[in-house]
Amino acid sequence: MSKKKQKRLIMRVSILAVLLAAVSYTIYSSVTGDERSLVRAGDQAPDFILEDLDGDTHQLSDYKGQGVFLNFWGTWCEPCKEEFPYMQKHYEVFKDQGVEVIAVNVGESEFKVSNFANQFGLTFPVVRDVNSDVMDAYSIGPLPTTLLVNSDGEIEKVITGEMSEEMIVSYMNMIKPESQESSE
Amino acid sequence: MSKLICKCGHVNPEGSELCQACGRTLTEEAAKRKTNDVMRYEGMARRSQTYHTSIIDKVWNFFSSVKVGVWLIVITLVASAIGTIFPQEFFIPQNIPAVEYYEDRYGIAGKIYYVLGFHDLYGSWWYMLLVAAIGTSIIIASLDRGVPLYKALKKQRVERHDSFLKRQRIYSAYEAKGSQDTLNRLSEGLKKRRYKVRVENGSLLAEKNQFSRWGPYINHTGLIIFLIGAMLRFVPGMYVDEMLWIREGETEIIPGTGQEYLLKNEGFTLETYQEGDSEVFDETIQRTGAIAKNFQTDAILYKKDDNAIAGSTDNITEVDHHAIQVNVPMKFDQFALYQTDYIEDELYKMSFTMDSKETGEPVGSFTVDLFNPNTSGLYELNDGYAVEISGYYPDFSGFDDGEPQSVSPLPNNPAFLFNMISPEHPDGEVAFVAIQQNLEPLGENDYEISFNGIETRDISGLTVRKDLTLWILALGGTIFMFGVIVGSYWNHRRIWIKTDADSNLYAAGHTNKNWYGLKKDIAPAFEYAGLDQPDDHQELKESKGNAKEEDESGTTREHK
């Protein structure tokens, strides 16, 4: 009889466990909601190819071996504007250490984007995501959003919202390839 | 654990109410309970009542209780009702954060409503937990009752103890009627009514429609399948419900397709019924104004190459090209695009003329695409005149530190800083032009820019929908209905006949519902056997009023 009792207990435990797992999964999925679909730290950065203002194409995977500071922005977005002078300033320092900055505009007109780039004297590639393709791939919500991609093409960190100058410097340090560090 | 040993010698598990062999009542409590309640599960021990040891058993017993199940349903119903007091988040204005809206509009009650998650009821964790608890209750309660019931009905014995027969609602004892011939005639008569008849040792069991006892369990299975379907919507790739806003002439990635499909909007049309189209509409049109006839987006669907990289528009191929109308979606690869919304007449292009203030005559005209001005910003006019856009503010909101500001990239309120080049002023004169605003920030100019018309376009709102759970929901629903039908339109009917050594005959009948039907069903067999119809003790009770006493004393009327 105790054998039967044990069998029954195992049965009950397994049924309750299956139910608990299903319920937990459902509630977890629903509470975390859209966040779940976001591209997160630790993920491989989705590859993309976009054209810059000079008509040159930039493909993310071509930058393997370098750290990529990937910034999504729009001309009307105030915090985005605040970041650009710092990004430009430190890009000039870090580009020789293997850090590339790619600024992805969220599909505004070439006129607006090139005016903006000229106004801030940007020397890093500024590309336009005309069909919202790359934004969709990276599930970009509010602007600005910055992704730090390391030399292995892996996302180190996702930053939503404005960054201070100190943050920009520390982030660029974070994705600086190691070989470059040791050669210093 | 202790077992209940019946007088007949059969060993029954703890918690049994009736002996599974002969049908005697085993406990005092069981003897006092209504026969109908005892018979619901054939007097079997409900598993939940058997063990009370570990925490697992306690959880199990909690969910096994019908009382708990009913309370869970009541609580869920009340919560759902409360959820209708204020509008759900889905229906409130999109431009106000929900946290402010409920408090501003409904005060403290609104705040509580929001904090407790009533504003998004189906998305609240506690509501989901309630539904999940109901699901658990259904599964466990059904297992706990269904399995013993199945066992009891499978191993039914033909011969039952006299006390079992006596307890039944339909019961009569017939003195000196217990001949083999009567038994044969009863058997024959019941078989005619399509009863399955078993005869053993001078006893008879006739049974029909046993399957109807499974109705509730079938419909619970359907419910569980339905809940599984609803749960699968949270599994990535099973369910997509997105909105795609797309301007005329533009091509956009279709959200939810993993950047695989693009859609081009070739044009949006809103048609209304015109007076004269049909007599039916004329009167209404005069009374209420325009009536919509058709909402339509002419769309081209493109598919990207399987290994295409995001952003690349190289390997895209047209897969479909047709009009999306209300109820005529564009379907592709398990997705469907439905026409669900639109915005008419968004500013698209703006035309201007450059005029000489002296003559008031235009010297040339030009048109600016508000979404894509000339990249150089330069618009050449004739005879050495030209206009250069030095600043464009699509959603002009005012000046900050002398600098014009735009709050969005959408041309809701376009403003321009123009540099007007003329033979007299080769370096240009600066003018700031916004809607109903014309400024000359650097001093008086000889030329001015004036509006010369606008071009608008529509934005089509399409719902992107993919639902791989639909067939599961349909299956669950169908099984549910099947269970309801099985349980509602058929009744499990049983007749027990017993003869003793003194040639007395005892007849008892039971059904899970529709006692009138049972009586009518067996009447011809009893008539054929030359017996009076067996008594319905419920009816007797009602007519006599003092039947309770009779029931407790265990006496029953006997036919002479």
XYZ file of C-alpha atoms in Angstrom:
744
model
C 0.000 0.000 0.000
C 2.838 2.405 0.807
C 4.138 1.743 -2.688
C 0.769 2.802 -4.058
C 0.838 5.842 -1.831
C 4.272 6.767 -3.095
C 3.164 6.357 -6.679
C 0.235 8.629 -5.980
C 2.493 11.241 -4.406
C 4.812 11.209 -7.416
C 1.780 11.578 -9.673
C 0.485 14.527 -7.697
C 3.868 16.213 -7.517
C 4.375 15.893 -11.274
C 0.902 17.211 -12.127
C 1.283 20.159 -9.762
C 4.786 20.838 -11.096
C 3.595 20.915 -14.709
C 0.744 23.253 -13.787
C 3.026 25.508 -11.774
C 5.558 25.690 -14.606
C 2.878 26.585 -17.161
C 1.349 29.243 -14.925
C 4.707 30.760 -13.986
C 5.753 30.936 -17.613
C 2.511 32.622 -18.641
C 2.564 35.182 -15.861
C 6.267 35.868 -16.340
C 5.753 36.380 -20.085
C 2.826 38.666 -19.552
C 4.393 40.792 -16.815
C 7.696 41.244 -18.633
C 5.656 41.809 -21.795
C 7.423 43.690 -24.565
C 10.708 43.776 -22.695
C 11.166 40.138 -23.530
C 11.445 40.779 -27.233
C 14.083 43.461 -26.761
C 17.614 42.851 -27.859
C 19.545 42.457 -24.623
C 23.061 42.403 -23.278
C 24.684 39.060 -24.032
C 22.862 38.644 -27.344
C 24.685 38.590 -30.632
C 24.085 41.979 -32.250
C 21.828 41.532 -35.304
C 23.789 42.319 -38.437
C 22.663 45.191 -40.613
C 23.779 47.120 -43.637
C 22.936 50.797 -44.161
C 24.114 53.637 -46.337
C 25.773 56.712 -44.902
C 25.441 60.288 -46.133
C 28.251 59.847 -48.657
C 26.563 56.807 -50.167
C 29.008 54.341 -48.596
C 27.510 51.231 -47.033
C 28.346 50.086 -43.531
C 27.777 46.525 -42.425
C 28.047 45.779 -38.738
C 29.806 42.442 -39.229
C 32.601 44.221 -41.109
C 33.546 45.825 -37.809
C 34.278 42.523 -36.113
C 37.433 42.911 -34.069
C 36.445 46.459 -33.215
C 34.101 47.744 -30.570
C 31.030 49.448 -32.020
C 29.219 52.244 -30.230
C 25.807 52.003 -31.885
C 23.601 55.032 -31.317
C 19.974 55.341 -32.464
C 18.797 58.921 -32.733
C 16.518 61.531 -34.332
C 17.114 65.173 -35.095
C 14.145 66.359 -33.061
C 15.204 64.490 -29.978
C 16.831 66.869 -27.513
C 18.830 64.377 -25.428
C 20.198 62.929 -28.685
C 21.499 66.369 -29.625
C 23.191 66.729 -26.246
C 25.146 63.518 -26.732
C 26.593 64.199 -30.151
C 29.361 66.686 -29.236
C 30.704 64.230 -26.615
C 30.416 61.294 -28.950
C 32.339 63.204 -31.603
C 34.988 64.375 -29.132
C 35.728 60.943 -27.725
C 35.371 59.178 -31.044
C 38.439 61.112 -32.141
C 40.340 59.637 -29.182
C 38.978 56.091 -29.297
C 38.900 55.467 -33.045
C 42.626 54.698 -32.994
C 41.993 52.242 -30.180
C 39.578 50.195 -32.240
C 36.258 51.790 -31.280
C 33.868 52.773 -34.061
C 30.799 54.951 -33.638
C 27.809 54.355 -35.910
C 24.904 56.747 -35.529
C 21.680 55.293 -36.929
C 19.077 57.900 -37.745
C 15.572 56.559 -37.473
C 14.639 57.329 -41.055
C 14.445 61.093 -41.427
C 15.154 62.927 -44.667
C 18.661 63.059 -46.014
C 18.427 66.847 -45.895
C 17.733 66.914 -42.162
C 20.307 64.297 -41.309
C 23.118 65.756 -43.356
C 22.371 69.256 -42.028
C 22.588 67.863 -38.533
C 25.824 66.008 -39.238
C 27.373 69.122 -40.726
C 26.196 71.287 -37.871
C 27.939 69.046 -35.345
C 30.893 68.293 -37.625
C 30.448 64.568 -37.265
C 33.220 62.419 -38.712
C 31.890 58.981 -37.787
C 29.425 57.220 -40.090
C 25.868 58.530 -39.865
C 23.459 56.101 -41.528
C 19.716 56.307 -42.213
C 17.281 53.467 -41.468
C 14.737 54.334 -44.121
C 12.374 51.347 -43.773
C 12.679 51.133 -39.954
C 14.280 47.793 -40.693
C 17.186 48.010 -38.289
C 15.040 49.650 -35.607
C 12.707 46.658 -35.814
C 15.613 44.225 -35.660
C 16.927 45.944 -32.534
C 13.402 46.563 -31.175
C 14.209 50.190 -30.524
C 11.658 52.041 -28.413
C 12.425 55.476 -26.986
C 15.309 57.593 -28.287
C 18.167 57.827 -27.760
C 19.110 54.191 -27.368
C 22.730 53.124 -27.475
C 24.088 49.613 -27.811
C 27.634 48.689 -26.955
C 28.851 45.949 -29.271
C 32.158 44.305 -28.385
C 34.798 43.020 -30.771
C 33.075 39.613 -30.926
C 29.885 41.224 -32.171
C 28.171 40.599 -28.861
C 26.068 43.221 -27.116
C 27.739 44.350 -23.887
C 25.091 46.782 -22.753
C 21.942 48.566 -23.875
C 21.508 52.147 -22.705
C 18.149 53.839 -23.022
C 18.090 57.570 -22.465
C 20.698 60.282 -22.399
C 24.329 59.647 -21.528
C 26.681 62.064 -19.819
C 30.197 62.667 -21.111
C 31.685 60.454 -18.369
C 29.321 57.651 -19.274
C 30.261 57.886 -22.938
C 33.958 57.647 -22.059
C 33.480 54.675 -19.763
C 31.299 52.913 -22.331
C 33.862 53.403 -25.071
C 36.466 51.969 -22.714
C 34.203 49.018 -22.089
C 34.174 47.952 -25.732
C 37.773 48.779 -26.527
C 39.287 45.551 -27.951
C 41.785 43.964 -25.553
C 44.631 43.668 -28.039
C 44.509 47.420 -28.420
C 44.652 47.878 -24.671
C 47.804 45.814 -24.313
C 49.550 47.603 -27.148
C 49.209 50.910 -25.350
C -4.199 3.727 6.422
C -7.306 1.976 7.543
C -9.668 0.166 5.268
C -13.345 -0.370 5.452
C -14.345 -3.964 5.473
C -17.935 -4.497 4.506
C -20.202 -7.074 6.013
C -20.018 -8.921 2.710
C -16.282 -9.233 3.181
C -15.200 -6.797 0.476
C -12.311 -4.526 1.426
C -12.963 -0.890 0.481
C -10.481 1.996 0.585
C -10.828 4.596 3.303
C -13.330 7.269 2.443
C -15.703 4.955 0.605
C -19.340 5.530 1.266
C -20.817 2.464 -0.374
C -19.332 -0.962 -0.579
C -18.025 -1.399 -4.101
C -19.175 -5.000 -4.153
C -22.622 -5.172 -2.662
C -23.622 -1.521 -2.253
C -24.119 -1.453 1.526
C -23.501 1.911 3.152
C -20.253 1.749 5.037
C -20.352 4.673 7.440
C -22.851 6.465 9.611
C -22.261 9.703 7.711
C -22.884 8.031 4.388
C -26.095 6.558 5.669
C -27.299 10.010 6.648
C -26.385 11.718 3.398
C -28.861 12.004 0.573
C -28.815 9.030 -1.741
C -28.400 11.324 -4.721
C -25.197 12.821 -3.320
C -23.763 9.441 -2.461
C -24.613 8.073 -5.896
C -23.003 10.958 -7.767
C -19.614 9.251 -7.532
C -21.019 5.763 -6.943
C -20.087 5.930 -3.280
C -16.401 5.772 -4.181
C -13.704 7.209 -1.988
C -12.731 10.546 -3.425
C -8.964 10.563 -3.572
C -8.763 13.991 -2.033
C -10.372 12.738 1.129
C -7.970 9.882 1.538
C -4.693 11.500 2.566
C -3.892 14.475 4.716
C -0.209 14.116 5.251
C 2.221 16.084 3.125
C 1.997 19.656 1.882
C 1.467 18.278 -1.617
C -1.625 16.448 -0.402
C -2.889 19.593 1.247
C -2.463 21.627 -1.953
C -4.075 18.814 -3.890
C -7.021 18.635 -1.521
C -7.486 22.387 -1.656
C -7.864 22.375 -5.431
C -9.918 19.209 -5.392
C -12.687 20.880 -3.451
C -15.712 21.917 -5.482
C -16.423 24.544 -2.859
C -13.015 26.110 -3.512
C -13.630 25.903 -7.263
C -16.951 27.694 -6.962
C -15.381 30.416 -4.815
C -12.599 30.902 -7.347
C -15.197 31.341 -10.078
C -17.216 33.769 -7.943
C -14.118 35.844 -7.124
C -13.142 35.926 -10.812
C -16.641 37.009 -11.782
C -16.653 39.795 -9.204
C -13.196 40.965 -10.319
C -14.322 40.943 -13.954
C -17.382 42.978 -13.015
C -15.261 45.532 -11.162
C -13.075 45.730 -14.248
C -16.003 47.199 -16.160
C -16.603 50.095 -13.762
C -13.958 52.348 -15.316
C -12.706 51.977 -18.901
C -9.865 49.584 -19.550
C -6.466 51.055 -20.387
C -6.952 50.065 -24.005
C -9.803 52.556 -24.360
C -8.397 55.612 -22.602
C -6.802 58.460 -24.577
C -3.337 57.432 -25.740
C -1.714 60.786 -25.021
C -2.165 60.676 -21.245
C -0.212 58.211 -19.105
C -2.603 55.733 -17.501
C -1.211 56.453 -14.047
C -2.380 60.078 -14.292
C -5.568 59.460 -16.228
C -7.317 57.266 -13.671
C -6.488 59.492 -10.715
C -7.333 62.766 -12.501
C -10.571 61.487 -13.851
C -11.916 59.289 -11.075
C -10.061 60.494 -8.002
C -9.004 58.148 -5.264
C -11.188 55.327 -6.599
C -9.416 55.646 -9.940
C -6.037 55.498 -8.257
C -6.929 52.335 -6.374
C -8.316 50.907 -9.597
C -5.010 51.578 -11.333
C -2.748 50.441 -8.521
C -4.590 47.133 -8.168
C -4.325 46.523 -11.887
C -8.030 46.662 -12.722
C -7.187 49.034 -15.607
C -5.585 46.142 -17.491
C -7.552 43.302 -15.986
C -6.599 40.482 -18.327
C -2.960 41.494 -18.014
C -2.936 41.615 -14.211
C -0.849 38.921 -12.629
C -3.450 38.219 -9.964
C -6.244 37.852 -12.506
C -4.134 35.393 -14.468
C -3.438 33.596 -11.215
C -7.171 33.337 -10.559
C -7.816 31.873 -13.999
C -4.874 29.527 -13.542
C -6.269 28.465 -10.144
C -9.623 27.735 -11.770
C -7.812 25.672 -14.400
C -5.918 23.785 -11.717
C -9.114 23.251 -9.768
C -10.824 21.853 -12.864
C -7.986 19.431 -13.581
C -7.510 18.185 -10.026
C -11.174 18.042 -9.114
C -11.928 16.123 -12.306
C -9.084 13.654 -11.766
C -10.113 13.121 -8.188
C -13.665 12.305 -9.138
C -13.392 11.006 -12.664
C -10.879 8.249 -11.996
C -12.771 6.613 -9.086
C -16.044 7.031 -10.928
C -14.604 5.287 -13.958
C -13.350 2.415 -11.809
C -16.677 2.089 -10.011
C -18.697 2.008 -13.202
C -16.329 -0.456 -14.873
C -16.485 -3.072 -12.149
C -20.167 -2.879 -11.285
C -21.655 -6.028 -9.830
C -25.094 -7.175 -10.798
C -26.166 -8.189 -7.325
C -26.433 -5.453 -4.723
C -27.338 -5.618 -1.086
C -30.967 -5.048 -0.132
C -30.054 -1.865 1.746
C -28.549 -0.423 -1.424
C -31.743 -1.074 -3.356
C -33.857 0.248 -0.526
C -32.001 3.518 -0.496
C -32.773 4.273 -4.129
C -35.370 6.838 -5.029
C -37.131 4.389 -7.309
C -37.757 1.324 -5.227
C -40.429 -1.250 -4.683
C -40.579 -4.704 -3.148
C -42.964 -7.190 -4.746
C -44.014 -10.091 -2.564
C -44.004 -13.516 -4.197
C -43.357 -12.161 -7.662
C -39.804 -13.290 -8.035
C -40.230 -15.982 -10.649
C -37.759 -16.686 -13.421
C -40.479 -15.803 -15.908
C -40.944 -12.305 -14.445
C -37.208 -11.793 -14.542
C -37.075 -12.894 -18.163
C -39.934 -10.617 -19.101
C -38.315 -7.637 -17.353
C -35.063 -8.422 -19.120
C -36.779 -8.659 -22.464
C -38.754 -5.472 -21.899
C -35.702 -3.498 -20.850
C -33.668 -4.800 -23.769
C -36.371 -3.449 -26.056
C -35.660 -0.020 -24.586
C -32.039 -0.597 -25.505
C -30.814 -1.317 -21.998
C -27.717 -3.469 -21.601
C -28.951 -6.263 -19.379
C -26.836 -8.572 -17.223
C -28.446 -11.397 -15.239
C -26.595 -13.244 -12.518
C -27.890 -15.472 -9.777
C -31.466 -14.273 -9.933
C -30.389 -10.623 -10.034
C -30.548 -8.269 -12.940
C -28.759 -5.067 -13.823
C -30.028 -3.042 -16.766
C -28.043 -0.017 -17.783
C -28.075 2.535 -20.572
C -26.196 5.677 -21.614
C -23.369 5.264 -19.158
C -21.294 7.554 -21.382
C -23.377 10.545 -20.367
C -21.622 10.446 -17.000
C -18.459 11.470 -18.865
C -20.041 14.687 -20.158
C -18.660 16.936 -17.416
C -15.197 15.414 -17.757
C -15.234 15.831 -21.528
C -16.262 19.446 -21.216
C -13.572 20.061 -18.607
C -11.026 18.574 -21.005
C -12.275 21.045 -23.625
C -11.876 23.918 -21.176
C -8.336 22.887 -20.332
C -7.428 22.661 -24.028
C -8.930 26.133 -24.460
C -6.828 27.477 -21.587
C -3.716 25.850 -23.060
C -4.500 27.630 -26.340
C -4.829 30.947 -24.539
C -1.544 30.291 -22.758
C 0.275 29.476 -25.997
C -0.301 33.049 -27.149
C 2.554 33.984 -24.858
C 4.950 31.642 -26.626
C 7.038 33.629 -29.116
C 5.979 33.051 -32.701
C 2.510 31.787 -31.850
C 0.675 35.083 -31.740
C 1.303 38.482 -33.282
C -0.942 41.516 -32.936
C 0.804 44.641 -34.189
C -0.189 47.918 -35.769
C 1.406 49.172 -38.954
C 0.920 52.836 -39.848
C 2.014 53.400 -43.388
C 1.914 56.558 -45.489
C 0.905 56.558 -49.112
C 3.904 55.844 -51.293
C 6.051 54.542 -48.457
C 7.531 51.094 -47.881
C 7.814 49.797 -44.345
C 8.951 46.661 -42.588
C 5.915 44.729 -41.348
C 6.332 44.487 -37.584
C 6.191 41.015 -36.062
C 7.521 39.288 -39.176
C 11.124 39.369 -38.003
C 12.110 41.860 -40.739
C 11.114 39.326 -43.374
C 8.315 41.192 -45.117
C 7.904 44.741 -46.347
C 4.746 46.484 -47.411
C 4.339 49.335 -49.831
C 1.275 51.538 -49.635
C 0.317 52.460 -53.186
C -2.585 54.590 -52.062
C -5.389 54.749 -49.538
C -9.005 55.289 -50.567
C -12.007 56.194 -48.500
C -15.195 56.017 -50.539
C -18.554 57.210 -49.316
C -22.012 56.618 -50.699
C -23.105 59.450 -52.927
C -26.639 60.689 -53.212
C -28.148 58.837 -56.128
C -26.028 55.699 -55.600
C -28.989 53.953 -54.136
C -32.397 54.990 -52.924
C -31.751 53.151 -49.718
C -28.988 55.538 -48.745
C -30.319 58.866 -50.021
C -32.523 59.590 -47.069
C -29.893 58.615 -44.543
C -27.193 60.644 -46.275
C -29.442 63.700 -46.097
C -30.062 63.073 -42.435
C -26.612 62.047 -41.135
C -24.123 63.045 -43.817
C -21.557 60.840 -45.486
C -21.678 57.074 -45.041
C -18.515 55.107 -45.635
C -18.614 52.599 -48.438
C -15.075 51.381 -48.676
C -11.757 51.693 -46.849
C -8.979 50.417 -49.023
C -5.209 50.278 -49.140
C -3.618 49.257 -52.402
C -0.640 47.342 -51.190
C 2.378 45.514 -52.534
C 3.945 42.860 -50.372
C 7.662 42.200 -50.626
C 9.635 39.381 -49.114
C 13.243 39.706 -48.234
C 15.750 37.066 -49.116
C 16.012 34.494 -46.341
C 19.496 35.496 -45.284
C 19.101 39.163 -46.101
C 20.680 41.526 -43.628
C 18.582 44.174 -41.876
C 18.678 47.446 -43.775
C 19.514 45.823 -47.075
C 16.944 46.308 -49.780
C 18.774 44.268 -52.374
C 17.179 40.871 -52.574
C 13.525 41.752 -52.151
C 10.870 40.169 -54.317
C 7.247 41.088 -54.818
C 5.014 38.311 -53.480
C 1.569 39.817 -53.535
C -0.187 42.833 -54.900
C -3.757 43.558 -54.043
C -6.174 45.829 -52.290
C -6.635 45.429 -48.560
C -10.204 46.251 -47.586
C -12.232 45.832 -44.443
C -12.862 42.073 -44.208
C -10.575 41.469 -47.169
C -7.177 41.065 -45.544
C -3.918 40.387 -47.285
C -2.824 36.935 -46.170
C 0.684 35.577 -46.334
C 2.676 32.972 -44.466
C 0.230 32.661 -41.511
C 0.006 36.445 -41.257
C -2.927 38.635 -42.220
C -3.048 42.391 -42.720
C -6.382 43.954 -41.878
C -7.559 47.445 -42.725
C -8.444 48.822 -39.308
C -7.712 52.544 -39.239
C -6.626 55.578 -41.226
C -5.604 59.197 -40.901
C -6.608 61.445 -43.744
C -4.799 64.407 -45.203
C -1.461 64.574 -43.486
C 0.669 67.390 -44.926
C 2.927 65.975 -47.594
C 4.216 68.689 -49.891
C 4.147 72.438 -49.637
C 4.341 74.852 -52.560
C 5.686 78.365 -52.271
C 6.276 81.337 -54.488
C 9.066 83.827 -54.113
C 7.590 87.283 -54.659
C 9.074 90.692 -55.227
C 7.695 92.978 -52.549
C 8.012 95.934 -54.940
C 5.876 94.572 -57.740
C 3.964 92.019 -55.732
C 4.654 89.633 -58.601
C 6.085 86.134 -58.107
C 9.527 85.537 -59.543
C 9.282 81.790 -59.316
C 7.708 78.884 -57.475
C 8.914 75.688 -55.862
C 7.570 72.693 -53.968
C 9.102 71.166 -50.871
C 8.564 67.505 -50.009
C 8.073 67.811 -46.263
C 9.350 64.297 -45.675
C 12.301 64.563 -47.995
C 13.420 68.041 -49.010
C 16.097 68.315 -51.688
C 19.230 66.987 -50.082
C 21.188 70.106 -50.919
C 18.290 72.239 -49.689
C 18.548 74.289 -52.880
C 15.564 75.037 -55.144
C 16.592 76.740 -58.373
C 14.089 79.182 -59.829
C 14.402 80.967 -63.168
C 16.518 83.972 -64.126
C 19.109 83.713 -61.381
C 16.594 83.351 -58.578
C 16.886 80.518 -56.109
C 15.724 79.539 -52.636
C 17.871 77.621 -50.204
C 16.459 75.968 -47.108
C 18.865 76.691 -44.289
C 16.627 75.268 -41.615
C 13.595 73.010 -41.616
C 11.472 72.453 -38.509
C 8.731 69.937 -39.320
C 6.919 70.236 -36.004
C 7.733 73.830 -35.057
C 7.053 74.595 -31.412
C 8.657 78.004 -30.879
C 12.059 79.489 -30.332
C 14.565 78.442 -27.731
C 17.439 80.893 -27.356
C 16.588 82.310 -30.783
C 16.806 78.828 -32.305
C 13.616 77.403 -33.856
C 12.602 74.072 -32.299
C 10.860 70.999 -33.657
C 9.268 68.536 -31.252
C 8.855 65.655 -33.682
C 9.924 64.608 -37.154
C 6.317 64.794 -38.401
C 5.194 67.794 -40.435
C 2.444 68.812 -38.062
C 3.462 72.475 -38.161
C 6.238 72.939 -40.689
C 8.474 75.990 -40.505
C 11.423 76.989 -42.666
C 14.399 79.246 -42.574
C 14.798 80.297 -46.203
C 17.674 82.027 -47.890
C 16.287 83.867 -50.941
C 18.838 84.398 -53.668
C 18.155 87.023 -56.324
C 20.309 88.898 -58.841
C 20.215 91.876 -56.470
C 21.156 89.774 -53.449
C 23.478 86.961 -54.614
C 24.269 86.070 -50.970
C 20.597 85.910 -50.202
C 18.102 87.419 -47.789
C 16.886 85.423 -44.774
C 13.217 84.802 -44.081
C 11.585 82.621 -41.451
C 8.338 81.154 -42.717
C 5.852 79.168 -40.674
C 2.111 78.732 -40.974
C 0.641 82.239 -40.571
C 4.031 83.576 -39.564
C 6.544 85.473 -41.668
C 9.617 86.869 -39.960
C 12.586 88.738 -41.343
C 15.132 88.129 -38.580
C 18.051 89.880 -40.293
C 16.360 93.062 -41.398
C 13.901 94.072 -44.083
C 14.011 92.038 -47.319
C 13.173 92.951 -50.900
C 11.621 89.535 -51.488
C 9.251 87.365 -49.609
C 8.034 83.761 -49.628
C 4.329 83.033 -49.725
C 2.389 79.788 -49.487
C 1.022 78.526 -52.709
C -0.860 75.429 -51.784
C -0.327 72.134 -50.090
C -0.494 68.526 -51.056
C -1.662 65.977 -48.535
C -1.666 62.210 -48.301
C -3.352 59.632 -46.133
C -1.892 57.234 -43.622
C -3.331 53.770 -43.576
C -3.580 51.857 -40.311
C -3.228 48.113 -40.732
C -3.394 45.442 -38.078
C -0.795 42.710 -38.433
C -2.217 39.501 -37.053
C -0.893 35.991 -36.728
C -2.602 33.469 -34.521
C -1.446 29.871 -34.497
C -3.556 29.135 -31.421
C -6.929 29.535 -33.159
C -7.326 25.863 -34.040
C -6.535 24.891 -30.442
C -9.190 27.303 -29.185
C -11.639 25.906 -31.739
C -10.772 22.335 -30.751
C -11.187 23.140 -27.052
C -14.483 24.854 -27.735
C -15.761 21.954 -29.815
C -14.816 19.368 -27.193
C -16.418 21.555 -24.542
C -19.677 21.701 -26.489
C -19.509 17.972 -27.185
C -19.202 17.352 -23.437
C -22.132 19.626 -22.694
C -24.268 17.800 -25.255
C -23.267 14.354 -23.994
C -24.052 15.362 -20.434
C -27.270 17.193 -21.211
C -29.133 15.158 -23.787
C -28.453 11.673 -22.451
C -29.022 10.344 -18.937
C -27.373 7.419 -17.265
C -30.186 5.042 -16.260
C -29.901 1.868 -14.211
C -32.388 -0.690 -12.948
C -31.530 -3.303 -10.331
C -33.799 -6.323 -9.863
C -33.228 -8.865 -7.158
C -35.119 -12.007 -6.211
C -34.673 -13.795 -2.917
C -35.187 -17.367 -1.786
C -38.757 -16.573 -0.754
C -39.530 -15.540 -4.320
C -39.818 -11.893 -3.399
C -38.737 -9.442 -6.032
C -37.086 -6.093 -5.368
C -36.741 -3.406 -8.014
C -34.709 -0.205 -7.765
C -33.850 2.445 -10.300
C -31.401 5.310 -10.472
C -30.598 8.054 -12.933
C -28.339 11.066 -12.684
C -31.139 13.313 -13.934
C -34.595 13.277 -15.492
C -36.431 10.866 -13.202
C -39.626 11.281 -15.170
C -37.800 10.009 -18.259
C -36.509 7.001 -16.347
C -39.964 6.066 -15.109
C -41.447 6.394 -18.556
C -38.597 4.407 -20.033
C -39.035 1.387 -17.771
C -42.835 1.417 -17.548
C -43.452 -0.929 -20.534
C -41.041 -3.530 -19.165
C -42.785 -3.629 -15.801
C -46.152 -3.775 -17.475
C -44.967 -6.621 -19.670
C -43.756 -8.478 -16.587
C -47.108 -7.978 -14.945
C -45.723 -5.789 -12.164
C -46.996 -2.465 -10.847
C -44.795 0.496 -11.565
C -42.105 0.884 -8.892
C -42.575 3.775 -6.489
C -40.828 7.102 -6.726
C -40.083 7.890 -3.107
C -39.361 11.532 -3.808
C -42.895 11.855 -5.135
C -44.305 9.948 -2.218
C -42.370 12.173 0.146
C -43.812 15.249 -1.428
C -47.331 13.947 -1.424
C -47.229 12.555 2.082
C -45.139 15.223 3.756
C -43.987 12.953 6.551
C -41.847 10.752 4.387
C -38.657 11.819 6.144
C -39.652 9.836 9.151
C -40.371 6.894 6.994
C -37.047 7.200 5.252
C -35.111 7.246 8.498
C -36.931 4.340 9.959
C -35.951 2.439 6.855
C -39.431 1.216 6.104
C -40.765 1.238 2.630
C -44.132 0.560 1.210
C -44.549 -2.921 -0.018
C -46.834 -4.123 -2.743
C -49.105 -6.950 -1.900
